[in-house]
Amino acid sequence: MSRIAMNLVGMIDVIDLTVVSQHYGRDFIPFPFMQRLASKVSPEVFEEHARNVITRFREGDLRSLQHWAGTYVRSDIRVEGQAQFVSSDKVSVRVMAHRLADGGYFARQTSDDVIEIFSLSPYDLGAAVAESMGTLKPGSKQAIIVPEYQVPTAPSSDGDGISIRSRIDIDDGADKVSRSDIEAFASIQSHWRPVRKWGVDRGKAAVVWVRVKDDGDYVYAPDYKVAQPVSKAQLAGRIDRLIADDVATVREIRRGI
């Protein structure tokens, strides 16, 4: 994150974020965050623990997160990104950024199930998410397809899983890559509508990228038919375009168009 000006606001355990989310009347935490480790809080003492969390959130060490939590539920734009790695020793990347008016926040989940929350410029959401995705270098081929993947008009998924499956015509101009050579895959979406549920929005466009073993990173074209080499800067540009589309929609709605 060194190229993006961010300030640490605070940290919160995923299990405690669940309590805060319930405090705001939601039965889910911000997507794509999820509890990956066994809870350290036993069911017998959870109610007492939850009361302590709310006290900490109102007047204790978690108080610094009030503005982050409050602006999240009222955000103009939020960006959700996740990257999953085939290797079992690599923890998935889960990040969420949002903006409201002239304020912006970026949050990421650590391997210890702690959410780190930073403030940043509302115009740096795309760059921050792109920087966090773990891209390494652009792939060496002009374009690739993964025949085992069947790409829909928009990525679909159940829960937090990333899917790019549907039937398409194979593009003979692209190099074919086996699914077994895919080391990582990721999906990023921008949203302007209020949060209604936890998970990928099947009706929204997404930026989807994959990493090919012994090669590099590729991002799928908007029609999801082929993937082309991508750098961090190019990935940020694609995310920024998703954000720009949502910003334009919000402005039209506010003008009554």
PDB file of C-alpha atoms in Angstrom, residues 74-242:
ATOM      1  CA  ARG A  74     -24.848   4.851   3.941  1.00  0.00           C
ATOM      2  CA  SER A  75     -22.018   4.729   1.404  1.00  0.00           C
ATOM      3  CA  ASP A  76     -22.313   6.290  -2.046  1.00  0.00           C
ATOM      4  CA  ILE A  77     -19.979   3.666  -3.505  1.00  0.00           C
ATOM      5  CA  ARG A  78     -18.452   0.496  -2.144  1.00  0.00           C
ATOM      6  CA  VAL A  79     -15.951  -1.825  -3.808  1.00  0.00           C
ATOM      7  CA  GLU A  80     -15.620  -5.473  -2.832  1.00  0.00           C
ATOM      8  CA  GLY A  81     -12.704  -7.641  -3.886  1.00  0.00           C
ATOM      9  CA  GLN A  82     -11.510 -11.157  -3.209  1.00  0.00           C
ATOM     10  CA  ALA A  83      -8.673 -13.263  -4.564  1.00  0.00           C
ATOM     11  CA  GLN A  84      -8.375 -16.990  -4.034  1.00  0.00           C
ATOM     12  CA  PHE A  85      -5.204 -19.013  -4.491  1.00  0.00           C
ATOM     13  CA  VAL A  86      -5.013 -22.654  -5.519  1.00  0.00           C
ATOM     14  CA  SER A  87      -2.108 -23.271  -3.146  1.00  0.00           C
ATOM     15  CA  SER A  88      -3.474 -24.280   0.237  1.00  0.00           C
ATOM     16  CA  ASP A  89      -0.758 -22.368   2.096  1.00  0.00           C
ATOM     17  CA  LYS A  90      -1.857 -18.987   0.725  1.00  0.00           C
ATOM     18  CA  VAL A  91      -4.691 -17.193   2.479  1.00  0.00           C
ATOM     19  CA  SER A  92      -7.360 -15.632   0.286  1.00  0.00           C
ATOM     20  CA  VAL A  93      -7.419 -11.848  -0.095  1.00  0.00           C
ATOM     21  CA  ARG A  94     -10.596 -10.162   1.147  1.00  0.00           C
ATOM     22  CA  VAL A  95     -10.941  -6.388   0.959  1.00  0.00           C
ATOM     23  CA  MET A  96     -13.702  -3.790   0.947  1.00  0.00           C
ATOM     24  CA  ALA A  97     -13.498  -0.064   0.285  1.00  0.00           C
ATOM     25  CA  HIS A  98     -16.237   2.538   0.417  1.00  0.00           C
ATOM     26  CA  ARG A  99     -16.778   6.262   0.116  1.00  0.00           C
ATOM     27  CA  LEU A 100     -19.357   8.743   1.306  1.00  0.00           C
ATOM     28  CA  ALA A 101     -19.132  12.378   0.191  1.00  0.00           C
ATOM     29  CA  ASP A 102     -15.486  13.429   0.609  1.00  0.00           C
ATOM     30  CA  GLY A 103     -14.442  10.551   2.876  1.00  0.00           C
ATOM     31  CA  GLY A 104     -13.074   7.138   1.974  1.00  0.00           C
ATOM     32  CA  TYR A 105     -12.162   3.924   3.796  1.00  0.00           C
ATOM     33  CA  PHE A 106     -10.321   0.729   2.924  1.00  0.00           C
ATOM     34  CA  ALA A 107     -10.584  -2.466   4.992  1.00  0.00           C
ATOM     35  CA  ARG A 108      -8.776  -5.778   4.632  1.00  0.00           C
ATOM     36  CA  GLN A 109      -8.962  -9.111   6.443  1.00  0.00           C
ATOM     37  CA  THR A 110      -5.733 -10.568   7.808  1.00  0.00           C
ATOM     38  CA  SER A 111      -4.809 -14.231   8.176  1.00  0.00           C
ATOM     39  CA  ASP A 112      -5.668 -13.890  11.888  1.00  0.00           C
ATOM     40  CA  ASP A 113      -9.289 -12.925  11.117  1.00  0.00           C
ATOM     41  CA  VAL A 114      -8.693  -9.310  12.045  1.00  0.00           C
ATOM     42  CA  ILE A 115     -10.124  -6.492   9.928  1.00  0.00           C
ATOM     43  CA  GLU A 116      -7.675  -3.611   9.483  1.00  0.00           C
ATOM     44  CA  ILE A 117      -9.389  -0.335   8.595  1.00  0.00           C
ATOM     45  CA  PHE A 118      -7.717   2.645   6.937  1.00  0.00           C
ATOM     46  CA  SER A 119      -8.897   6.075   5.853  1.00  0.00           C
ATOM     47  CA  LEU A 120      -7.916   7.276   2.380  1.00  0.00           C
ATOM     48  CA  SER A 121      -8.963   9.621  -0.388  1.00  0.00           C
ATOM     49  CA  PRO A 122     -12.353   8.696  -1.862  1.00  0.00           C
ATOM     50  CA  TYR A 123     -10.635   8.785  -5.258  1.00  0.00           C
ATOM     51  CA  ASP A 124      -8.127   6.062  -4.313  1.00  0.00           C
ATOM     52  CA  LEU A 125     -10.580   3.205  -3.784  1.00  0.00           C
ATOM     53  CA  GLY A 126      -9.766   1.503  -7.077  1.00  0.00           C
ATOM     54  CA  ALA A 127      -6.008   1.838  -6.635  1.00  0.00           C
ATOM     55  CA  ALA A 128      -6.132   0.514  -3.065  1.00  0.00           C
ATOM     56  CA  VAL A 129      -8.177  -2.529  -4.034  1.00  0.00           C
ATOM     57  CA  ALA A 130      -5.944  -3.242  -7.045  1.00  0.00           C
ATOM     58  CA  GLU A 131      -2.817  -2.931  -4.903  1.00  0.00           C
ATOM     59  CA  SER A 132      -4.193  -5.445  -2.409  1.00  0.00           C
ATOM     60  CA  MET A 133      -5.136  -8.154  -4.903  1.00  0.00           C
ATOM     61  CA  GLY A 134      -1.695  -9.752  -5.050  1.00  0.00           C
ATOM     62  CA  THR A 135      -1.031  -9.342  -8.761  1.00  0.00           C
ATOM     63  CA  LEU A 136       2.604 -10.013  -9.681  1.00  0.00           C
ATOM     64  CA  LYS A 137       3.287  -9.255 -13.341  1.00  0.00           C
ATOM     65  CA  PRO A 138       1.403  -9.164 -16.657  1.00  0.00           C
ATOM     66  CA  GLY A 139       1.198 -12.463 -18.505  1.00  0.00           C
ATOM     67  CA  SER A 140       3.385 -13.035 -21.561  1.00  0.00           C
ATOM     68  CA  LYS A 141       0.656 -14.071 -24.015  1.00  0.00           C
ATOM     69  CA  GLN A 142      -1.451 -11.629 -26.008  1.00  0.00           C
ATOM     70  CA  ALA A 143      -4.689 -13.254 -24.852  1.00  0.00           C
ATOM     71  CA  ILE A 144      -5.789 -16.488 -23.216  1.00  0.00           C
ATOM     72  CA  ILE A 145      -8.876 -18.593 -22.743  1.00  0.00           C
ATOM     73  CA  VAL A 146      -9.483 -21.372 -20.235  1.00  0.00           C
ATOM     74  CA  PRO A 147     -11.660 -23.914 -22.091  1.00  0.00           C
ATOM     75  CA  GLU A 148     -12.896 -25.491 -18.843  1.00  0.00           C
ATOM     76  CA  TYR A 149     -14.299 -22.146 -17.782  1.00  0.00           C
ATOM     77  CA  GLN A 150     -17.643 -21.222 -19.277  1.00  0.00           C
ATOM     78  CA  VAL A 151     -18.134 -17.503 -19.079  1.00  0.00           C
ATOM     79  CA  PRO A 152     -21.547 -15.855 -18.487  1.00  0.00           C
ATOM     80  CA  THR A 153     -22.575 -12.317 -19.338  1.00  0.00           C
ATOM     81  CA  ALA A 154     -21.804 -11.484 -15.718  1.00  0.00           C
ATOM     82  CA  PRO A 155     -19.912 -13.565 -13.153  1.00  0.00           C
ATOM     83  CA  SER A 156     -22.194 -15.710 -11.049  1.00  0.00           C
ATOM     84  CA  SER A 157     -21.563 -17.270  -7.691  1.00  0.00           C
ATOM     85  CA  ASP A 158     -23.200 -18.848  -4.700  1.00  0.00           C
ATOM     86  CA  GLY A 159     -22.050 -17.289  -1.462  1.00  0.00           C
ATOM     87  CA  ASP A 160     -18.509 -15.982  -1.630  1.00  0.00           C
ATOM     88  CA  GLY A 161     -17.247 -18.342  -4.342  1.00  0.00           C
ATOM     89  CA  ILE A 162     -15.919 -16.866  -7.560  1.00  0.00           C
ATOM     90  CA  SER A 163     -17.299 -18.396 -10.741  1.00  0.00           C
ATOM     91  CA  ILE A 164     -16.824 -17.535 -14.398  1.00  0.00           C
ATOM     92  CA  ARG A 165     -18.687 -20.448 -15.917  1.00  0.00           C
ATOM     93  CA  SER A 166     -20.986 -20.545 -18.932  1.00  0.00           C
ATOM     94  CA  ARG A 167     -20.807 -21.751 -22.536  1.00  0.00           C
ATOM     95  CA  ILE A 168     -18.997 -19.567 -25.091  1.00  0.00           C
ATOM     96  CA  ASP A 169     -17.478 -19.987 -28.517  1.00  0.00           C
ATOM     97  CA  ILE A 170     -13.720 -20.552 -28.296  1.00  0.00           C
ATOM     98  CA  ASP A 171     -11.684 -17.653 -29.688  1.00  0.00           C
ATOM     99  CA  ASP A 172      -9.057 -19.196 -32.000  1.00  0.00           C
ATOM    100  CA  GLY A 173      -6.893 -16.090 -31.641  1.00  0.00           C
ATOM    101  CA  ALA A 174      -6.221 -16.713 -27.954  1.00  0.00           C
ATOM    102  CA  ASP A 175      -3.879 -19.234 -26.357  1.00  0.00           C
ATOM    103  CA  LYS A 176      -5.658 -22.052 -24.570  1.00  0.00           C
ATOM    104  CA  VAL A 177      -4.702 -22.517 -20.928  1.00  0.00           C
ATOM    105  CA  SER A 178      -5.709 -25.515 -18.844  1.00  0.00           C
ATOM    106  CA  ARG A 179      -7.588 -24.908 -15.627  1.00  0.00           C
ATOM    107  CA  SER A 180      -4.853 -26.897 -13.868  1.00  0.00           C
ATOM    108  CA  ASP A 181      -2.427 -24.086 -14.748  1.00  0.00           C
ATOM    109  CA  ILE A 182      -4.490 -21.429 -12.973  1.00  0.00           C
ATOM    110  CA  GLU A 183      -2.801 -20.450  -9.700  1.00  0.00           C
ATOM    111  CA  ALA A 184      -5.170 -17.704  -8.576  1.00  0.00           C
ATOM    112  CA  PHE A 185      -8.413 -16.026  -9.546  1.00  0.00           C
ATOM    113  CA  ALA A 186     -10.145 -12.927  -8.294  1.00  0.00           C
ATOM    114  CA  SER A 187     -13.295 -10.866  -8.660  1.00  0.00           C
ATOM    115  CA  ILE A 188     -13.936  -7.188  -7.905  1.00  0.00           C
ATOM    116  CA  GLN A 189     -17.294  -5.419  -8.001  1.00  0.00           C
ATOM    117  CA  SER A 190     -18.434  -1.840  -7.437  1.00  0.00           C
ATOM    118  CA  HIS A 191     -21.864  -1.081  -5.976  1.00  0.00           C
ATOM    119  CA  TRP A 192     -24.035   1.979  -5.465  1.00  0.00           C
ATOM    120  CA  ARG A 193     -27.187   0.318  -4.185  1.00  0.00           C
ATOM    121  CA  PRO A 194     -27.551  -0.204  -0.409  1.00  0.00           C
ATOM    122  CA  VAL A 195     -26.272  -3.494   0.964  1.00  0.00           C
ATOM    123  CA  ARG A 196     -29.072  -6.067   1.057  1.00  0.00           C
ATOM    124  CA  LYS A 197     -27.246  -9.347   1.557  1.00  0.00           C
ATOM    125  CA  TRP A 198     -23.813 -10.939   1.828  1.00  0.00           C
ATOM    126  CA  GLY A 199     -22.280 -12.196  -1.410  1.00  0.00           C
ATOM    127  CA  VAL A 200     -21.524 -11.483  -5.052  1.00  0.00           C
ATOM    128  CA  ASP A 201     -24.160  -9.536  -7.002  1.00  0.00           C
ATOM    129  CA  ARG A 202     -24.927 -11.714 -10.006  1.00  0.00           C
ATOM    130  CA  GLY A 203     -26.543  -8.825 -11.832  1.00  0.00           C
ATOM    131  CA  LYS A 204     -23.502  -6.541 -11.681  1.00  0.00           C
ATOM    132  CA  ALA A 205     -20.449  -6.382 -13.902  1.00  0.00           C
ATOM    133  CA  ALA A 206     -17.146  -7.393 -12.354  1.00  0.00           C
ATOM    134  CA  VAL A 207     -13.443  -7.245 -13.019  1.00  0.00           C
ATOM    135  CA  VAL A 208     -12.149 -10.827 -13.045  1.00  0.00           C
ATOM    136  CA  TRP A 209      -8.489 -11.779 -13.265  1.00  0.00           C
ATOM    137  CA  VAL A 210      -6.534 -15.022 -13.198  1.00  0.00           C
ATOM    138  CA  ARG A 211      -2.888 -15.942 -12.674  1.00  0.00           C
ATOM    139  CA  VAL A 212      -1.292 -18.564 -14.913  1.00  0.00           C
ATOM    140  CA  LYS A 213       1.439 -20.758 -13.474  1.00  0.00           C
ATOM    141  CA  ASP A 214       4.970 -19.817 -14.622  1.00  0.00           C
ATOM    142  CA  ASP A 215       3.546 -16.909 -16.605  1.00  0.00           C
ATOM    143  CA  GLY A 216       1.628 -14.008 -15.073  1.00  0.00           C
ATOM    144  CA  ASP A 217      -1.675 -12.228 -14.549  1.00  0.00           C
ATOM    145  CA  TYR A 218      -4.549 -11.763 -16.998  1.00  0.00           C
ATOM    146  CA  VAL A 219      -7.786  -9.813 -16.714  1.00  0.00           C
ATOM    147  CA  TYR A 220     -10.949 -10.849 -18.510  1.00  0.00           C
ATOM    148  CA  ALA A 221     -12.423  -8.486 -21.071  1.00  0.00           C
ATOM    149  CA  PRO A 222     -15.789  -6.945 -20.100  1.00  0.00           C
ATOM    150  CA  ASP A 223     -17.577  -9.630 -22.152  1.00  0.00           C
ATOM    151  CA  TYR A 224     -15.651 -12.347 -20.230  1.00  0.00           C
ATOM    152  CA  LYS A 225     -14.632 -14.168 -23.428  1.00  0.00           C
ATOM    153  CA  VAL A 226     -10.849 -13.765 -23.306  1.00  0.00           C
ATOM    154  CA  ALA A 227      -8.327 -12.569 -20.750  1.00  0.00           C
ATOM    155  CA  GLN A 228      -5.435 -10.242 -21.533  1.00  0.00           C
ATOM    156  CA  PRO A 229      -2.223  -9.380 -19.636  1.00  0.00           C
ATOM    157  CA  VAL A 230      -2.752  -6.953 -16.772  1.00  0.00           C
ATOM    158  CA  SER A 231      -0.542  -4.849 -14.518  1.00  0.00           C
ATOM    159  CA  LYS A 232      -1.521  -3.344 -11.164  1.00  0.00           C
ATOM    160  CA  ALA A 233      -2.062   0.037 -12.844  1.00  0.00           C
ATOM    161  CA  GLN A 234      -4.260  -1.501 -15.546  1.00  0.00           C
ATOM    162  CA  LEU A 235      -6.249  -3.423 -12.944  1.00  0.00           C
ATOM    163  CA  ALA A 236      -6.790  -0.188 -11.015  1.00  0.00           C
ATOM    164  CA  GLY A 237      -7.993   1.449 -14.222  1.00  0.00           C
ATOM    165  CA  ARG A 238     -10.555  -1.293 -14.809  1.00  0.00           C
ATOM    166  CA  ILE A 239     -11.828  -0.967 -11.241  1.00  0.00           C
ATOM    167  CA  ASP A 240     -11.995   2.814 -11.579  1.00  0.00           C
ATOM    168  CA  ARG A 241     -14.198   2.396 -14.655  1.00  0.00           C
ATOM    169  CA  LEU A 242     -16.632   0.274 -12.649  1.00  0.00           C
TER     170      LEU A 242
END
